[in-house]
Every structure is written in structure tokens, then in C-alpha cells.
PDB file of C-alpha atoms in Angstrom:
ATOM      1  CA  UNK A 723      97.855  93.662 124.066  1.00 91.00           C
ATOM      2  CA  UNK A 724      95.845  91.826 121.416  1.00 93.00           C
ATOM      3  CA  UNK A 725      96.236  92.534 117.702  1.00 92.00           C
ATOM      4  CA  UNK A 726      93.740  90.929 115.358  1.00 92.00           C
ATOM      5  CA  UNK A 727      94.348  90.952 111.596  1.00 91.00           C
ATOM      6  CA  UNK A 728      90.780  90.865 110.391  1.00 92.00           C
ATOM      7  CA  UNK A 729      91.455  89.513 106.906  1.00 88.00           C
ATOM      8  CA  UNK A 730      94.668  87.688 107.799  1.00 89.00           C
ATOM      9  CA  UNK A 731      96.895  90.236 106.056  1.00 86.00           C
ATOM     10  CA  UNK A 732      99.481  92.339 107.912  1.00 81.00           C
ATOM     11  CA  UNK A 733      98.802  95.262 105.536  1.00 85.00           C
ATOM     12  CA  UNK A 734      95.019  95.049 105.868  1.00 90.00           C
ATOM     13  CA  UNK A 735      92.558  95.959 108.603  1.00 94.00           C
ATOM     14  CA  UNK A 736      93.767  95.364 112.136  1.00 95.00           C
ATOM     15  CA  UNK A 737      92.191  95.924 115.546  1.00 95.00           C
ATOM     16  CA  UNK A 738      94.151  96.550 118.728  1.00 94.00           C
ATOM     17  CA  UNK A 739      93.015  96.253 122.319  1.00 94.00           C
ATOM     18  CA  UNK A 740      94.795  96.376 125.657  1.00 92.00           C
ATOM     19  CA  UNK A 741      93.932  94.197 128.634  1.00 91.00           C
ATOM     20  CA  UNK A 742      91.746  96.009 131.155  1.00 90.00           C
ATOM     21  CA  UNK A 743      91.265  99.017 128.788  1.00 94.00           C
ATOM     22  CA  UNK A 744      87.882  99.929 127.341  1.00 94.00           C
ATOM     23  CA  UNK A 745      89.420 101.495 124.244  1.00 95.00           C
ATOM     24  CA  UNK A 746      89.350  99.929 120.778  1.00 96.00           C
ATOM     25  CA  UNK A 747      91.573 100.845 117.840  1.00 96.00           C
ATOM     26  CA  UNK A 748      90.867  99.991 114.198  1.00 96.00           C
ATOM     27  CA  UNK A 749      93.457 100.720 111.502  1.00 96.00           C
ATOM     28  CA  UNK A 750      92.603 100.205 107.857  1.00 94.00           C
ATOM     29  CA  UNK A 751      93.944 101.164 104.405  1.00 93.00           C
ATOM     30  CA  UNK A 752      91.804 103.522 102.340  1.00 92.00           C
ATOM     31  CA  UNK A 753      91.216 100.709  99.867  1.00 91.00           C
ATOM     32  CA  UNK A 754      89.152  98.970 102.566  1.00 93.00           C
ATOM     33  CA  UNK A 755      87.111 102.016 103.521  1.00 92.00           C
ATOM     34  CA  UNK A 756      83.730 100.460 102.753  1.00 92.00           C
ATOM     35  CA  UNK A 757      84.416  97.358 104.830  1.00 94.00           C
ATOM     36  CA  UNK A 758      85.722  99.447 107.726  1.00 94.00           C
ATOM     37  CA  UNK A 759      82.687 101.754 107.772  1.00 94.00           C
ATOM     38  CA  UNK A 760      80.375  98.752 107.777  1.00 94.00           C
ATOM     39  CA  UNK A 761      81.697  97.716 111.202  1.00 95.00           C
ATOM     40  CA  UNK A 762      79.633  98.646 114.256  1.00 95.00           C
ATOM     41  CA  UNK A 763      82.378 100.733 115.917  1.00 95.00           C
ATOM     42  CA  UNK A 764      82.493 103.049 112.895  1.00 95.00           C
ATOM     43  CA  UNK A 765      79.183 104.562 114.076  1.00 95.00           C
ATOM     44  CA  UNK A 766      80.458 105.185 117.612  1.00 97.00           C
ATOM     45  CA  UNK A 767      81.702 108.428 119.111  1.00 97.00           C
ATOM     46  CA  UNK A 768      85.466 108.634 118.974  1.00 97.00           C
ATOM     47  CA  UNK A 769      88.560 110.226 117.510  1.00 97.00           C
ATOM     48  CA  UNK A 770      90.201 109.330 114.219  1.00 96.00           C
ATOM     49  CA  UNK A 771      93.498 109.821 112.430  1.00 96.00           C
ATOM     50  CA  UNK A 772      93.941 110.186 108.697  1.00 95.00           C
ATOM     51  CA  UNK A 773      97.480 109.232 107.651  1.00 94.00           C
ATOM     52  CA  UNK A 774      99.301 109.714 104.347  1.00 92.00           C
ATOM     53  CA  UNK A 775     101.861 111.981 102.774  1.00 89.00           C
ATOM     54  CA  UNK A 776     102.006 115.268 100.967  1.00 84.00           C
ATOM     55  CA  UNK A 777     104.907 116.628  98.936  1.00 78.00           C
ATOM     56  CA  UNK A 778     106.968 113.590  99.917  1.00 75.00           C
ATOM     57  CA  UNK A 779     106.527 114.114 103.672  1.00 80.00           C
ATOM     58  CA  UNK A 780     104.269 112.336 106.189  1.00 87.00           C
ATOM     59  CA  UNK A 781     101.003 114.137 106.762  1.00 92.00           C
ATOM     60  CA  UNK A 782      98.079 113.571 109.108  1.00 94.00           C
ATOM     61  CA  UNK A 783      94.737 114.866 110.278  1.00 95.00           C
ATOM     62  CA  UNK A 784      93.201 114.358 113.724  1.00 96.00           C
ATOM     63  CA  UNK A 785      89.452 114.657 114.170  1.00 95.00           C
ATOM     64  CA  UNK A 786      86.504 113.644 116.340  1.00 95.00           C
ATOM     65  CA  UNK A 787      82.834 112.943 115.966  1.00 94.00           C
ATOM     66  CA  UNK A 788      79.794 111.390 117.564  1.00 95.00           C
ATOM     67  CA  UNK A 789      79.575 109.221 114.429  1.00 95.00           C
ATOM     68  CA  UNK A 790      83.117 108.920 113.191  1.00 94.00           C
ATOM     69  CA  UNK A 791      82.083 106.920 110.157  1.00 93.00           C
ATOM     70  CA  UNK A 792      80.052 109.875 108.912  1.00 92.00           C
ATOM     71  CA  UNK A 793      83.074 112.169 109.381  1.00 90.00           C
ATOM     72  CA  UNK A 794      85.329 109.770 107.476  1.00 89.00           C
ATOM     73  CA  UNK A 795      82.848 109.722 104.571  1.00 88.00           C
ATOM     74  CA  UNK A 796      83.102 113.508 104.365  1.00 84.00           C
ATOM     75  CA  UNK A 797      86.891 113.364 104.308  1.00 78.00           C
ATOM     76  CA  UNK A 798      86.826 110.720 101.585  1.00 72.00           C
ATOM     77  CA  UNK A 799      85.475 113.413  99.291  1.00 72.00           C
ATOM     78  CA  UNK A 800      87.357 116.475 100.579  1.00 81.00           C
ATOM     79  CA  UNK A 801      90.827 115.097 101.357  1.00 85.00           C
ATOM     80  CA  UNK A 802      92.686 113.183  98.675  1.00 88.00           C
ATOM     81  CA  UNK A 803      96.092 112.694 100.304  1.00 91.00           C
ATOM     82  CA  UNK A 804      95.331 110.142 103.024  1.00 92.00           C
ATOM     83  CA  UNK A 805      96.041 106.449 102.485  1.00 93.00           C
ATOM     84  CA  UNK A 806      95.047 104.906 105.827  1.00 94.00           C
ATOM     85  CA  UNK A 807      92.927 105.737 108.834  1.00 94.00           C
ATOM     86  CA  UNK A 808      92.707 104.896 112.520  1.00 96.00           C
ATOM     87  CA  UNK A 809      89.428 104.873 114.421  1.00 97.00           C
ATOM     88  CA  UNK A 810      89.593 105.126 118.222  1.00 97.00           C
ATOM     89  CA  UNK A 811      86.454 104.252 120.137  1.00 97.00           C
ATOM     90  CA  UNK A 812      85.413 102.648 123.434  1.00 96.00           C
ATOM     91  CA  UNK A 813      83.495  99.462 124.068  1.00 93.00           C
ATOM     92  CA  UNK A 814      79.708  99.863 124.230  1.00 93.00           C
ATOM     93  CA  UNK A 815      80.113 103.373 122.793  1.00 94.00           C
ATOM     94  CA  UNK A 816      80.950 104.794 126.238  1.00 94.00           C
ATOM     95  CA  UNK A 817      82.650 107.977 125.010  1.00 95.00           C
ATOM     96  CA  UNK A 818      80.509 111.118 124.722  1.00 96.00           C
ATOM     97  CA  UNK A 819      80.972 114.323 122.734  1.00 96.00           C
ATOM     98  CA  UNK A 820      82.936 116.091 125.482  1.00 96.00           C
ATOM     99  CA  UNK A 821      85.212 113.067 125.917  1.00 97.00           C
ATOM    100  CA  UNK A 822      86.162 112.864 122.244  1.00 97.00           C
ATOM    101  CA  UNK A 823      86.675 116.612 121.965  1.00 96.00           C
ATOM    102  CA  UNK A 824      89.088 116.361 124.909  1.00 97.00           C
ATOM    103  CA  UNK A 825      90.972 113.485 123.312  1.00 97.00           C
ATOM    104  CA  UNK A 826      91.165 115.270 119.967  1.00 96.00           C
ATOM    105  CA  UNK A 827      92.590 118.428 121.563  1.00 96.00           C
ATOM    106  CA  UNK A 828      95.149 116.467 123.575  1.00 96.00           C
ATOM    107  CA  UNK A 829      96.274 114.405 120.566  1.00 96.00           C
ATOM    108  CA  UNK A 830      96.668 117.496 118.374  1.00 96.00           C
ATOM    109  CA  UNK A 831      98.667 119.256 121.084  1.00 94.00           C
ATOM    110  CA  UNK A 832     100.863 116.193 121.588  1.00 92.00           C
ATOM    111  CA  UNK A 833     101.505 115.723 117.878  1.00 92.00           C
ATOM    112  CA  UNK A 834     102.449 119.368 117.378  1.00 89.00           C
ATOM    113  CA  UNK A 835     104.755 119.349 120.400  1.00 85.00           C
ATOM    114  CA  UNK A 836     106.636 116.327 119.023  1.00 86.00           C
ATOM    115  CA  UNK A 837     106.732 117.645 115.451  1.00 81.00           C
ATOM    116  CA  UNK A 838     107.175 114.217 113.870  1.00 83.00           C
ATOM    117  CA  UNK A 839     104.318 114.597 111.387  1.00 89.00           C
ATOM    118  CA  UNK A 840     102.832 117.883 110.058  1.00 89.00           C
ATOM    119  CA  UNK A 841      99.062 118.134 110.561  1.00 93.00           C
ATOM    120  CA  UNK A 842      96.314 119.214 108.201  1.00 92.00           C
ATOM    121  CA  UNK A 843      94.493 120.694 111.236  1.00 91.00           C
ATOM    122  CA  UNK A 844      94.450 124.475 110.732  1.00 85.00           C
ATOM    123  CA  UNK A 845      93.579 125.282 114.349  1.00 85.00           C
ATOM    124  CA  UNK A 846      94.246 123.758 117.752  1.00 84.00           C
ATOM    125  CA  UNK A 847      90.932 123.093 119.535  1.00 90.00           C
ATOM    126  CA  UNK A 848      90.413 124.284 123.090  1.00 92.00           C
ATOM    127  CA  UNK A 849      90.003 121.661 125.775  1.00 94.00           C
ATOM    128  CA  UNK A 850      86.340 121.277 126.732  1.00 93.00           C
ATOM    129  CA  UNK A 851      85.255 121.700 130.340  1.00 93.00           C
ATOM    130  CA  UNK A 852      85.168 118.303 132.070  1.00 95.00           C
ATOM    131  CA  UNK A 853      84.810 117.238 135.652  1.00 95.00           C
ATOM    132  CA  UNK A 854      87.952 116.336 137.547  1.00 95.00           C
ATOM    133  CA  UNK A 855      86.947 112.680 137.424  1.00 96.00           C
ATOM    134  CA  UNK A 856      86.360 112.756 133.662  1.00 96.00           C
ATOM    135  CA  UNK A 857      89.722 114.452 133.047  1.00 96.00           C
ATOM    136  CA  UNK A 858      91.441 111.684 135.014  1.00 96.00           C
ATOM    137  CA  UNK A 859      89.569 109.055 132.991  1.00 96.00           C
ATOM    138  CA  UNK A 860      90.473 110.657 129.640  1.00 96.00           C
ATOM    139  CA  UNK A 861      94.134 111.071 130.623  1.00 96.00           C
ATOM    140  CA  UNK A 862      94.250 107.381 131.547  1.00 96.00           C
ATOM    141  CA  UNK A 863      92.518 106.529 128.250  1.00 96.00           C
ATOM    142  CA  UNK A 864      95.063 108.644 126.369  1.00 96.00           C
ATOM    143  CA  UNK A 865      97.996 107.021 128.155  1.00 95.00           C
ATOM    144  CA  UNK A 866      96.838 103.585 127.024  1.00 95.00           C
ATOM    145  CA  UNK A 867      96.120 104.814 123.517  1.00 96.00           C
ATOM    146  CA  UNK A 868      99.689 106.087 123.129  1.00 94.00           C
ATOM    147  CA  UNK A 869     100.889 102.601 124.048  1.00 93.00           C
ATOM    148  CA  UNK A 870      98.641 100.903 121.494  1.00 95.00           C
ATOM    149  CA  UNK A 871      99.187 103.187 118.494  1.00 94.00           C
ATOM    150  CA  UNK A 872     102.855 102.266 117.866  1.00 91.00           C
ATOM    151  CA  UNK A 873     101.758  98.596 117.790  1.00 91.00           C
ATOM    152  CA  UNK A 874      99.674  99.365 114.691  1.00 91.00           C
ATOM    153  CA  UNK A 875     102.558 101.236 113.040  1.00 88.00           C
ATOM    154  CA  UNK A 876     101.504 104.766 114.040  1.00 92.00           C
ATOM    155  CA  UNK A 877     104.657 106.412 115.407  1.00 88.00           C
ATOM    156  CA  UNK A 878     103.776 110.111 115.148  1.00 90.00           C
ATOM    157  CA  UNK A 879     103.282 110.368 118.928  1.00 91.00           C
ATOM    158  CA  UNK A 880     106.597 108.791 119.945  1.00 84.00           C
ATOM    159  CA  UNK A 881     108.743 111.357 121.716  1.00 79.00           C
ATOM    160  CA  UNK A 882     112.428 110.805 120.988  1.00 77.00           C
ATOM    161  CA  UNK A 883     113.713 114.151 122.214  1.00 76.00           C
ATOM    162  CA  UNK A 884     115.016 113.438 125.683  1.00 67.00           C
ATOM    163  CA  UNK A 885     115.745 116.903 127.117  1.00 55.00           C
ATOM    164  CA  UNK A 886     114.133 119.863 125.471  1.00 44.00           C
ATOM    165  CA  UNK A 887     116.525 122.773 125.511  1.00 42.00           C
ATOM    166  CA  UNK A 888     115.189 125.123 122.842  1.00 40.00           C
ATOM    167  CA  UNK A 889     117.487 127.763 121.456  1.00 40.00           C
ATOM    168  CA  UNK A 890     117.005 131.019 119.614  1.00 38.00           C
ATOM    169  CA  UNK A 891     119.187 133.072 117.309  1.00 37.00           C
ATOM    170  CA  UNK A 892     120.213 135.127 120.337  1.00 34.00           C
ATOM    171  CA  UNK A 893     121.002 132.173 122.574  1.00 36.00           C
ATOM    172  CA  UNK A 894     124.060 129.911 122.249  1.00 41.00           C
ATOM    173  CA  UNK A 895     123.473 126.296 121.353  1.00 42.00           C
ATOM    174  CA  UNK A 896     124.349 123.887 124.197  1.00 44.00           C
ATOM    175  CA  UNK A 897     127.704 122.166 123.805  1.00 47.00           C
ATOM    176  CA  UNK A 898     128.087 118.417 124.295  1.00 48.00           C
ATOM    177  CA  UNK A 899     129.260 117.205 127.664  1.00 45.00           C
ATOM    178  CA  UNK A 900     132.953 116.493 128.137  1.00 42.00           C
ATOM    179  CA  UNK A 901     133.473 113.442 125.908  1.00 41.00           C
ATOM    180  CA  UNK A 902     136.024 112.032 128.305  1.00 39.00           C
ATOM    181  CA  UNK A 903     133.382 111.603 130.983  1.00 42.00           C
ATOM    182  CA  UNK A 904     131.032 108.647 131.158  1.00 43.00           C
ATOM    183  CA  UNK A 905     127.391 109.509 131.739  1.00 41.00           C
ATOM    184  CA  UNK A 906     125.857 107.982 134.835  1.00 45.00           C
ATOM    185  CA  UNK A 907     124.257 104.720 133.814  1.00 54.00           C
ATOM    186  CA  UNK A 908     125.558 104.849 130.251  1.00 80.00           C
ATOM    187  CA  UNK A 909     128.574 104.725 127.975  1.00 88.00           C
ATOM    188  CA  UNK A 910     129.584 107.798 125.947  1.00 92.00           C
ATOM    189  CA  UNK A 911     130.588 107.583 122.297  1.00 95.00           C
ATOM    190  CA  UNK A 912     131.979 110.195 119.921  1.00 96.00           C
ATOM    191  CA  UNK A 913     131.893 110.571 116.159  1.00 96.00           C
ATOM    192  CA  UNK A 914     134.360 112.895 114.450  1.00 94.00           C
ATOM    193  CA  UNK A 915     134.827 113.923 110.837  1.00 90.00           C
ATOM    194  CA  UNK A 916     137.895 116.134 110.571  1.00 89.00           C
ATOM    195  CA  UNK A 917     137.337 116.533 106.848  1.00 89.00           C
ATOM    196  CA  UNK A 918     133.956 118.178 107.421  1.00 88.00           C
ATOM    197  CA  UNK A 919     134.664 119.683 110.827  1.00 90.00           C
ATOM    198  CA  UNK A 920     132.040 117.624 112.636  1.00 93.00           C
ATOM    199  CA  UNK A 921     131.996 116.306 116.169  1.00 95.00           C
ATOM    200  CA  UNK A 922     129.102 114.588 117.905  1.00 95.00           C
ATOM    201  CA  UNK A 923     128.716 112.788 121.204  1.00 95.00           C
ATOM    202  CA  UNK A 924     126.157 110.204 122.252  1.00 94.00           C
ATOM    203  CA  UNK A 925     125.255 108.147 125.308  1.00 93.00           C
ATOM    204  CA  UNK A 926     123.937 104.595 125.266  1.00 90.00           C
ATOM    205  CA  UNK A 927     121.646 104.409 128.249  1.00 84.00           C
ATOM    206  CA  UNK A 928     118.525 102.390 129.087  1.00 80.00           C
ATOM    207  CA  UNK A 929     118.686 100.751 125.676  1.00 81.00           C
ATOM    208  CA  UNK A 930     118.619 104.050 123.778  1.00 84.00           C
ATOM    209  CA  UNK A 931     121.353 105.621 121.660  1.00 91.00           C
ATOM    210  CA  UNK A 932     120.985 109.306 122.558  1.00 92.00           C
ATOM    211  CA  UNK A 933     122.891 111.956 120.601  1.00 94.00           C
ATOM    212  CA  UNK A 934     123.527 114.876 122.924  1.00 94.00           C
ATOM    213  CA  UNK A 935     122.462 118.463 122.466  1.00 92.00           C
ATOM    214  CA  UNK A 936     125.210 120.578 120.936  1.00 94.00           C
ATOM    215  CA  UNK A 937     126.462 117.756 118.701  1.00 95.00           C
ATOM    216  CA  UNK A 938     127.200 118.750 115.111  1.00 95.00           C
ATOM    217  CA  UNK A 939     125.768 117.408 111.869  1.00 95.00           C
ATOM    218  CA  UNK A 940     125.984 118.049 108.157  1.00 94.00           C
ATOM    219  CA  UNK A 941     124.235 121.143 106.832  1.00 93.00           C
ATOM    220  CA  UNK A 942     122.217 119.070 104.373  1.00 94.00           C
ATOM    221  CA  UNK A 943     121.507 115.489 103.367  1.00 94.00           C
ATOM    222  CA  UNK A 944     124.085 114.569 100.701  1.00 92.00           C
ATOM    223  CA  UNK A 945     123.305 110.858 100.431  1.00 89.00           C
ATOM    224  CA  UNK A 946     120.859 109.072  98.170  1.00 87.00           C
ATOM    225  CA  UNK A 947     117.567 110.923  98.083  1.00 85.00           C
ATOM    226  CA  UNK A 948     115.514 107.801  98.765  1.00 84.00           C
ATOM    227  CA  UNK A 949     117.717 106.268 101.472  1.00 86.00           C
ATOM    228  CA  UNK A 950     115.877 105.023 104.553  1.00 85.00           C
ATOM    229  CA  UNK A 951     117.381 107.733 106.776  1.00 90.00           C
ATOM    230  CA  UNK A 952     116.829 110.673 104.419  1.00 90.00           C
ATOM    231  CA  UNK A 953     113.277 111.243 105.765  1.00 86.00           C
ATOM    232  CA  UNK A 954     114.601 111.088 109.336  1.00 89.00           C
ATOM    233  CA  UNK A 955     117.158 113.804 108.589  1.00 93.00           C
ATOM    234  CA  UNK A 956     114.425 115.918 106.984  1.00 89.00           C
ATOM    235  CA  UNK A 957     112.141 115.366 109.971  1.00 87.00           C
ATOM    236  CA  UNK A 958     114.780 116.541 112.452  1.00 90.00           C
ATOM    237  CA  UNK A 959     115.434 119.670 110.389  1.00 91.00           C
ATOM    238  CA  UNK A 960     111.720 120.373 110.060  1.00 86.00           C
ATOM    239  CA  UNK A 961     111.015 119.881 113.776  1.00 84.00           C
ATOM    240  CA  UNK A 962     113.926 122.044 114.957  1.00 87.00           C
ATOM    241  CA  UNK A 963     115.927 119.225 116.570  1.00 90.00           C
ATOM    242  CA  UNK A 964     118.644 120.102 114.026  1.00 94.00           C
ATOM    243  CA  UNK A 965     119.174 123.790 113.246  1.00 94.00           C
ATOM    244  CA  UNK A 966     121.588 125.514 110.927  1.00 94.00           C
ATOM    245  CA  UNK A 967     124.603 127.175 112.515  1.00 93.00           C
ATOM    246  CA  UNK A 968     127.249 128.472 110.146  1.00 92.00           C
ATOM    247  CA  UNK A 969     128.576 125.740 107.904  1.00 92.00           C
ATOM    248  CA  UNK A 970     126.916 122.889 109.788  1.00 94.00           C
ATOM    249  CA  UNK A 971     123.893 121.975 111.887  1.00 95.00           C
ATOM    250  CA  UNK A 972     123.666 121.426 115.624  1.00 96.00           C
ATOM    251  CA  UNK A 973     121.350 119.340 117.794  1.00 95.00           C
ATOM    252  CA  UNK A 974     119.201 121.589 119.983  1.00 92.00           C
ATOM    253  CA  UNK A 975     118.023 118.642 122.076  1.00 89.00           C
ATOM    254  CA  UNK A 976     119.168 115.256 123.225  1.00 93.00           C
ATOM    255  CA  UNK A 977     117.598 112.847 120.724  1.00 92.00           C
ATOM    256  CA  UNK A 978     117.147 109.069 120.998  1.00 90.00           C
ATOM    257  CA  UNK A 979     117.843 107.086 117.834  1.00 91.00           C
ATOM    258  CA  UNK A 980     116.855 103.502 117.172  1.00 86.00           C
ATOM    259  CA  UNK A 981     120.401 102.517 116.240  1.00 91.00           C
ATOM    260  CA  UNK A 982     123.960 103.889 116.074  1.00 94.00           C
ATOM    261  CA  UNK A 983     123.748 103.786 112.262  1.00 94.00           C
ATOM    262  CA  UNK A 984     120.630 105.992 112.225  1.00 92.00           C
ATOM    263  CA  UNK A 985     122.451 108.481 114.447  1.00 94.00           C
ATOM    264  CA  UNK A 986     125.596 108.383 112.314  1.00 95.00           C
ATOM    265  CA  UNK A 987     123.580 108.894 109.124  1.00 95.00           C
ATOM    266  CA  UNK A 988     121.967 112.057 110.493  1.00 95.00           C
ATOM    267  CA  UNK A 989     125.315 113.420 111.704  1.00 96.00           C
ATOM    268  CA  UNK A 990     127.076 112.633 108.406  1.00 95.00           C
ATOM    269  CA  UNK A 991     124.164 113.495 106.149  1.00 94.00           C
ATOM    270  CA  UNK A 992     124.456 110.189 104.298  1.00 94.00           C
ATOM    271  CA  UNK A 993     124.345 106.438 104.815  1.00 92.00           C
ATOM    272  CA  UNK A 994     126.850 105.513 107.523  1.00 93.00           C
ATOM    273  CA  UNK A 995     127.917 102.437 109.443  1.00 94.00           C
ATOM    274  CA  UNK A 996     127.390 103.487 113.036  1.00 93.00           C
ATOM    275  CA  UNK A 997     128.993 100.277 114.251  1.00 93.00           C
ATOM    276  CA  UNK A 998     132.323 101.652 112.973  1.00 94.00           C
ATOM    277  CA  UNK A 999     131.855 105.423 112.989  1.00 95.00           C
ATOM    278  CA  UNK A1000     131.017 105.768 116.685  1.00 95.00           C
ATOM    279  CA  UNK A1001     133.901 105.150 119.104  1.00 95.00           C
ATOM    280  CA  UNK A1002     133.992 105.056 122.883  1.00 94.00           C
ATOM    281  CA  UNK A1003     135.110 108.337 124.415  1.00 90.00           C
ATOM    282  CA  UNK A1004     137.515 106.418 126.615  1.00 88.00           C
ATOM    283  CA  UNK A1005     139.695 103.959 124.722  1.00 86.00           C
ATOM    284  CA  UNK A1006     138.526 104.689 121.181  1.00 91.00           C
ATOM    285  CA  UNK A1007     136.872 101.311 120.611  1.00 93.00           C
ATOM    286  CA  UNK A1008     134.438 101.139 117.733  1.00 94.00           C
ATOM    287  CA  UNK A1009     130.850 100.521 118.777  1.00 94.00           C
ATOM    288  CA  UNK A1010     131.131  97.090 117.156  1.00 93.00           C
ATOM    289  CA  UNK A1011     134.173  96.107 119.224  1.00 93.00           C
ATOM    290  CA  UNK A1012     132.714  97.611 122.412  1.00 92.00           C
ATOM    291  CA  UNK A1013     129.466  95.671 121.896  1.00 91.00           C
ATOM    292  CA  UNK A1014     131.397  92.445 121.290  1.00 90.00           C
ATOM    293  CA  UNK A1015     133.144  92.910 124.625  1.00 89.00           C
ATOM    294  CA  UNK A1016     129.830  93.461 126.398  1.00 86.00           C
ATOM    295  CA  UNK A1017     128.446  90.245 124.939  1.00 85.00           C
ATOM    296  CA  UNK A1018     131.561  88.270 125.852  1.00 82.00           C
ATOM    297  CA  UNK A1019     131.730  89.636 129.410  1.00 70.00           C
ATOM    298  CA  UNK A1020     130.520  87.278 132.178  1.00 68.00           C
ATOM    299  CA  UNK A1021     127.023  87.984 133.454  1.00 60.00           C
ATOM    300  CA  UNK A1022     127.213  90.424 136.361  1.00 58.00           C
ATOM    301  CA  UNK A1023     130.707  91.626 135.458  1.00 56.00           C
ATOM    302  CA  UNK A1024     131.290  95.366 135.747  1.00 49.00           C
TER     303      UNK A1024
END
């Protein structure tokens, strides 16, 4: 992957391309709108993302056009909330109207399924009719695009739910697996708060710290309003990963966190040191002590 900071600033315009992929991604802040629209790819057919926030929450719009620069100009007048934009095109303007309509519909569907960022799109477009070959091409294009977008700080399409097990008011919430068992290929940890009646279990597997469905969490965020993990807690409530059940919340899905502290913060509803709060299900070692043992163990040791 090649990232090119056009003006040498990490917070300015940046292009992203992937080896052996015809796609081209341009991300720019709204303050550089004129410079971005002056670039040749801004007149190509493609899809675009408008990113910003509304009422303190992330917000986005996904659109398409045969001249995406013209569409962005319209949104500059009609939509005030966005602060940055992403233009997705193909080299030599190889995408046509049907292609970009297909990509738009797939991206909207994917974003809504994940639920990370609410969309300003009022309707979900229907997939256009494409040939079998064109569908295969667009799915391959989309697969590469979803690899490139996180590299330019667009994480709304990252799926962190690991096993969707939706619940309803009539269905019981799944309970965590027996905490005394070790998941195949991973180590199980537990976090308990007797004071607040909370118990959660998690598995560290394939480099991900996954809190298991049925784990409990605080009913609301009680920590500092502007703490780094407060938006994450709000996102999981909004997307239905955490739902209210009596005096606490429960995880309806297995969910992969970036760190034990992020997971502990969501469970406790406040800033937490996951290195100390999570303990191994067998032996009761803190995550910190368990990790130290892993580092000290000889290479190849069980």
C-alpha cells in the first residue's frame, strides 16, 4: 500500500493506493475542498464519503456520481456537518454509472450492518443489475477498498463483532462460556465487580481481545464525559452490542476490543486499567502478570 501526503501534512490531503489495484482513494479536510476538487480524479465517476459528527456522535453520508466533484459541491451548500471527505475512483476513470451505484449500495449496506457510524442516507439504494463478471469485479474492488480505508483513518467499516447472536425481548441473552475452560487457540480472562454485580469473560485469540456474548456491563457510562472510551461505550449501546437488562447491560455478541483496557472500560462504565482488572480464568493472574510470563517464556514453549 502507498500513502502519499500531498502537502506533507498528516492532517491534510492524502492519497492511498494498493499494489495491483486500479482503485484510488483521496481523503481531504473540508478546509482543502477547493484544492481537492481541482484534481483530475474529482471529475471521475466514483463513490464518496462525507465524514463528521452531529450531536456529539460520528456521522457520515455515502454517495455516488459520474462527476463526484459536482456532487461534493452540492453537499458543500446543503450539508453543514461534515468536516472531511473521501473520494473513491479508479485509474483512467474506468468505473461507470452502474459500477458506482453498486459500490454505493454495498457500502451503505455494510455500514448499516456494522452500526459503527450513523448515516445521513435516508434510504438504502437497490443494487443495480450487473453481469456476473461485473459483480465479481466490483466485489473484488470493494474488498480492496475496505483494506485501504482504515489506512486513511476511516474505521466505520471495521467489523469488531465476532459472532452475531441477536436477541429480542422474548429471547434470553446468551451466557458466557464456562470461565474455567480455555477457548481453543486462546486464553480466557474474567473481570468481576462484586460491588456492582458484574461479571464478564473474554478470550485473547489471534491477537484480539474478545469479550464474549452474555458478559455484563454497567448500565450507563459513569466516567468522565470526554474520556477516550466514552464514545466507544455509546457506540456499543447505540449499535445493540450492549443492551439493557435489569440493572445492568449485557453483550449480545462477541466483540473484539483493541486492548484489555478498552474492554474493561466498557464493562465498568468508566476508565479502567485492563492490565489489572482482567484475570486469567485459571490461576487468577492479572493480565499484566500473565503477559509478562508469555514474554519471558522461551520461544516455542507451550
